[in-house]
Amino acid sequence: MRLGVLDVGSNTVHLLVVDAHRGARPLPAYSHKADLRLADHLEDGERLSDEGETLLRDFVDEALQVAEDKGVEDLVAFATSAVRDASNGEDVLARVREDKRIDIRALSGEEEARLTFLAVRRWFGWSSGRLLVVDIGGGSLEVASGIDEEPDAAFSLPLGAGRLTRDWFTADPPPAEEVRNVRRHVRAEIARRVGDVARYGAADHAVATSKTFKQLARIGGAVPTADGPFQRRVLAGGDLTDWTDKLAAMPAAERAELPGVSERRAPQLLAGAIVADAAMDLFELPELEICPWALREGVILRRLDMITG
């Protein structure tokens, strides 16, 4: 059947259309997305502005038309940290549900971590053993670990690359003291949760998802996305530490000239690198393999399981 998944993220709102059935790999059929940056439309850091709501409603209209045009039989819609954390997020989603007749809800951070873990498990298979999965979004960091399709540990922290950039950096590039403060804050937050993962034992396979990790791997020498999803891409901890120091000294315009780094993501790449470096160090991961599947694919797989189970 043809499925659609509408992902309302902190940076990008994305409709992905796939052809899928249980037991088969979902095949992307069409992609429609816009860089709405809803997190930048949080007034006083907590309320989604009227402009942000209008942007979201307009995109939902577009997405519903695209889904109809592409023959989507079932559409799943969800929102992540920007809407989830907004003080009026549930009110905004309720109005969208009523006006647009689309069932859209905010995923909890733990749900994000669990669904991303499911996607990674299905991609790499059982031979990967105990998985540790790390994902950096615009608003949050998700971590999950486990031996099965449901992780033993799964949690979310407010350490997204966009959030940290907005809340902590005042200049481009930021002063060294601000970089140190972010590094200290990030490491303290992650360190509190290391035991939740470590108590289950060391990971056999450590994996990263998300645009941030893909860009960090690319500037570290991984093959470009254009070479296809089946190329092995790895982010080495030593390379990342070196690049984090280099990124701290670069303005966003210079970062945007690095391979695989987009102009719109360049401003938040430093914060993303700080989080990635901290996670790899504190979880004692010498390298992370990049997985092409992430939250959207996890939502699709879970939906297929529900439909055909």
GROMACS .gro file of C-alpha atoms in nm, residues 65-264:
model
  200
   65GLN     CA    1  -0.309   1.789  -0.148
   66VAL     CA    2   0.019   1.618  -0.234
   67ALA     CA    3  -0.088   1.305  -0.048
   68GLU     CA    4  -0.414   1.297  -0.242
   69ASP     CA    5  -0.237   1.357  -0.573
   70LYS     CA    6   0.012   1.077  -0.501
   71GLY     CA    7  -0.256   0.825  -0.407
   72VAL     CA    8  -0.171   0.794  -0.039
   73GLU     CA    9  -0.406   0.543   0.130
   74ASP     CA   10  -0.301   0.604   0.489
   75LEU     CA   11  -0.142   0.920   0.633
   76VAL     CA   12   0.034   0.930   0.970
   77ALA     CA   13   0.122   1.271   1.113
   78PHE     CA   14   0.328   1.365   1.416
   79ALA     CA   15   0.511   1.661   1.569
   80THR     CA   16   0.837   1.662   1.762
   81SER     CA   17   1.010   1.892   2.010
   82ALA     CA   18   0.926   2.241   1.879
   83VAL     CA   19   0.551   2.182   1.900
   84ARG     CA   20   0.574   1.937   2.190
   85ASP     CA   21   0.757   2.190   2.407
   86ALA     CA   22   0.546   2.491   2.310
   87SER     CA   23   0.311   2.600   2.588
   88ASN     CA   24   0.028   2.618   2.333
   89GLY     CA   25   0.143   2.320   2.127
   90GLU     CA   26  -0.155   2.099   2.208
   91ASP     CA   27  -0.398   2.383   2.133
   92VAL     CA   28  -0.233   2.442   1.795
   93LEU     CA   29  -0.251   2.072   1.707
   94ALA     CA   30  -0.614   2.053   1.821
   95ARG     CA   31  -0.707   2.337   1.586
   96VAL     CA   32  -0.519   2.174   1.299
   97ARG     CA   33  -0.690   1.840   1.368
   98GLU     CA   34  -1.033   2.000   1.370
   99ASP     CA   35  -0.987   2.228   1.069
  100LYS     CA   36  -0.782   2.000   0.845
  101ARG     CA   37  -0.931   1.664   0.947
  102ILE     CA   38  -0.589   1.514   1.003
  103ASP     CA   39  -0.495   1.316   1.312
  104ILE     CA   40  -0.172   1.482   1.419
  105ARG     CA   41  -0.020   1.452   1.763
  106ALA     CA   42   0.301   1.535   1.942
  107LEU     CA   43   0.531   1.243   2.009
  108SER     CA   44   0.699   1.231   2.346
  109GLY     CA   45   1.077   1.233   2.349
  110GLU     CA   46   1.082   0.873   2.464
  111GLU     CA   47   0.851   0.774   2.177
  112GLU     CA   48   1.090   0.942   1.934
  113ALA     CA   49   1.381   0.746   2.079
  114ARG     CA   50   1.191   0.415   2.064
  115LEU     CA   51   1.065   0.460   1.709
  116THR     CA   52   1.409   0.566   1.585
  117PHE     CA   53   1.555   0.259   1.756
  118LEU     CA   54   1.301   0.037   1.576
  119ALA     CA   55   1.406   0.181   1.239
  120VAL     CA   56   1.774   0.123   1.313
  121ARG     CA   57   1.711  -0.233   1.434
  122ARG     CA   58   1.519  -0.317   1.115
  123TRP     CA   59   1.792  -0.162   0.899
  124PHE     CA   60   2.089  -0.343   1.057
  125GLY     CA   61   1.910  -0.659   1.172
  126TRP     CA   62   1.957  -0.895   1.461
  127SER     CA   63   2.322  -0.965   1.384
  128SER     CA   64   2.406  -0.621   1.524
  129GLY     CA   65   2.347  -0.750   1.875
  130ARG     CA   66   2.299  -0.484   2.140
  131LEU     CA   67   2.239  -0.151   1.969
  132LEU     CA   68   2.305   0.196   2.102
  133VAL     CA   69   2.129   0.461   1.892
  134VAL     CA   70   2.194   0.835   1.916
  135ASP     CA   71   1.993   1.101   1.732
  136ILE     CA   72   2.038   1.480   1.740
  137GLY     CA   73   1.744   1.688   1.620
  138GLY     CA   74   1.679   2.058   1.619
  139GLY     CA   75   1.526   2.056   1.965
  140SER     CA   76   1.637   1.740   2.141
  141LEU     CA   77   1.882   1.453   2.172
  142GLU     CA   78   1.741   1.100   2.175
  143VAL     CA   79   1.926   0.794   2.302
  144ALA     CA   80   1.809   0.433   2.304
  145SER     CA   81   1.978   0.101   2.372
  146GLY     CA   82   1.864  -0.259   2.361
  147ILE     CA   83   1.893  -0.614   2.231
  148ASP     CA   84   1.540  -0.644   2.085
  149GLU     CA   85   1.313  -0.423   1.874
  150GLU     CA   86   1.198  -0.246   2.190
  151PRO     CA   87   1.491  -0.079   2.366
  152ASP     CA   88   1.580  -0.145   2.729
  153ALA     CA   89   1.654   0.224   2.780
  154ALA     CA   90   1.516   0.518   2.584
  155PHE     CA   91   1.522   0.886   2.676
  156SER     CA   92   1.525   1.237   2.536
  157LEU     CA   93   1.716   1.545   2.651
  158PRO     CA   94   1.660   1.910   2.548
  159LEU     CA   95   1.998   1.924   2.373
  160GLY     CA   96   1.899   1.982   2.011
  161ALA     CA   97   2.143   2.162   1.784
  162GLY     CA   98   1.900   2.444   1.705
  163ARG     CA   99   1.787   2.489   2.066
  164LEU     CA  100   2.142   2.517   2.199
  165THR     CA  101   2.243   2.759   1.925
  166ARG     CA  102   1.949   2.991   1.999
  167ASP     CA  103   1.976   2.971   2.376
  168TRP     CA  104   2.351   2.986   2.430
  169PHE     CA  105   2.535   3.152   2.141
  170THR     CA  106   2.528   3.530   2.093
  171ALA     CA  107   2.777   3.575   1.807
  172ASP     CA  108   2.899   3.407   1.490
  173PRO     CA  109   3.137   3.244   1.566
  174PRO     CA  110   3.056   3.235   1.937
  175PRO     CA  111   3.307   3.349   2.200
  176ALA     CA  112   3.523   3.076   2.349
  177GLU     CA  113   3.358   3.119   2.688
  178GLU     CA  114   3.013   3.048   2.541
  179VAL     CA  115   3.146   2.735   2.372
  180ARG     CA  116   3.291   2.617   2.704
  181ASN     CA  117   2.963   2.688   2.882
  182VAL     CA  118   2.765   2.487   2.627
  183ARG     CA  119   3.013   2.203   2.645
  184ARG     CA  120   2.989   2.198   3.025
  185HIS     CA  121   2.609   2.208   3.018
  186VAL     CA  122   2.576   1.934   2.756
  187ARG     CA  123   2.816   1.697   2.929
  188ALA     CA  124   2.646   1.742   3.266
  189GLU     CA  125   2.303   1.665   3.115
  190ILE     CA  126   2.421   1.354   2.931
  191ALA     CA  127   2.632   1.228   3.222
  192ARG     CA  128   2.322   1.208   3.440
  193ARG     CA  129   2.177   0.946   3.205
  194VAL     CA  130   2.483   0.739   3.117
  195GLY     CA  131   2.404   0.488   3.391
  196ASP     CA  132   2.060   0.423   3.239
  197VAL     CA  133   2.236   0.274   2.936
  198ALA     CA  134   2.555   0.137   3.092
  199ARG     CA  135   2.367  -0.085   3.337
  200TYR     CA  136   2.264  -0.311   3.048
  201GLY     CA  137   2.618  -0.364   2.924
  202ALA     CA  138   2.832  -0.239   2.639
  203ALA     CA  139   2.684  -0.196   2.292
  204ASP     CA  140   2.784  -0.432   2.015
  205HIS     CA  141   2.698  -0.171   1.753
  206ALA     CA  142   2.676   0.206   1.805
  207VAL     CA  143   2.469   0.394   1.549
  208ALA     CA  144   2.376   0.755   1.477
  209THR     CA  145   2.090   0.900   1.278
  210SER     CA  146   1.983   1.255   1.180
  211LYS     CA  147   2.105   1.526   0.948
  212THR     CA  148   2.351   1.655   1.206
  213PHE     CA  149   2.538   1.325   1.228
  214LYS     CA  150   2.530   1.279   0.851
  215GLN     CA  151   2.693   1.620   0.803
  216LEU     CA  152   2.955   1.555   1.071
  217ALA     CA  153   3.040   1.221   0.913
  218ARG     CA  154   3.065   1.382   0.571
  219ILE     CA  155   3.309   1.652   0.678
  220GLY     CA  156   3.505   1.376   0.851
  221GLY     CA  157   3.549   1.199   0.516
  222ALA     CA  158   3.240   0.980   0.470
  223VAL     CA  159   3.113   0.929   0.117
  224PRO     CA  160   2.840   1.173   0.003
  225THR     CA  161   2.470   1.097   0.029
  226ALA     CA  162   2.449   1.091  -0.349
  227ASP     CA  163   2.643   0.762  -0.346
  228GLY     CA  164   2.335   0.588  -0.207
  229PRO     CA  165   2.210   0.455   0.127
  230PHE     CA  166   2.402   0.127   0.121
  231GLN     CA  167   2.749   0.280   0.152
  232ARG     CA  168   2.898   0.236   0.497
  233ARG     CA  169   2.947   0.573   0.664
  234VAL     CA  170   3.128   0.609   0.996
  235LEU     CA  171   3.196   0.900   1.228
  236ALA     CA  172   3.519   0.850   1.425
  237GLY     CA  173   3.542   1.001   1.773
  238GLY     CA  174   3.892   1.140   1.722
  239ASP     CA  175   3.794   1.310   1.397
  240LEU     CA  176   3.485   1.458   1.558
  241THR     CA  177   3.681   1.608   1.849
  242ASP     CA  178   3.920   1.776   1.605
  243TRP     CA  179   3.636   1.905   1.390
  244THR     CA  180   3.446   2.040   1.689
  245ASP     CA  181   3.743   2.264   1.771
  246LYS     CA  182   3.768   2.374   1.408
  247LEU     CA  183   3.394   2.448   1.380
  248ALA     CA  184   3.410   2.665   1.692
  249ALA     CA  185   3.647   2.902   1.513
  250MET     CA  186   3.445   2.918   1.188
  251PRO     CA  187   3.160   3.155   1.110
  252ALA     CA  188   2.849   2.990   0.970
  253ALA     CA  189   2.929   3.105   0.616
  254GLU     CA  190   3.260   2.919   0.628
  255ARG     CA  191   3.098   2.604   0.770
  256ALA     CA  192   2.849   2.611   0.480
  257GLU     CA  193   3.140   2.565   0.240
  258LEU     CA  194   3.233   2.230   0.396
  259PRO     CA  195   3.130   1.916   0.208
  260GLY     CA  196   2.774   1.808   0.281
  261VAL     CA  197   2.688   2.110   0.498
  262SER     CA  198   2.386   2.312   0.390
  263GLU     CA  199   2.368   2.687   0.436
  264ARG     CA  200   2.057   2.667   0.652
   0.00000   0.00000   0.00000
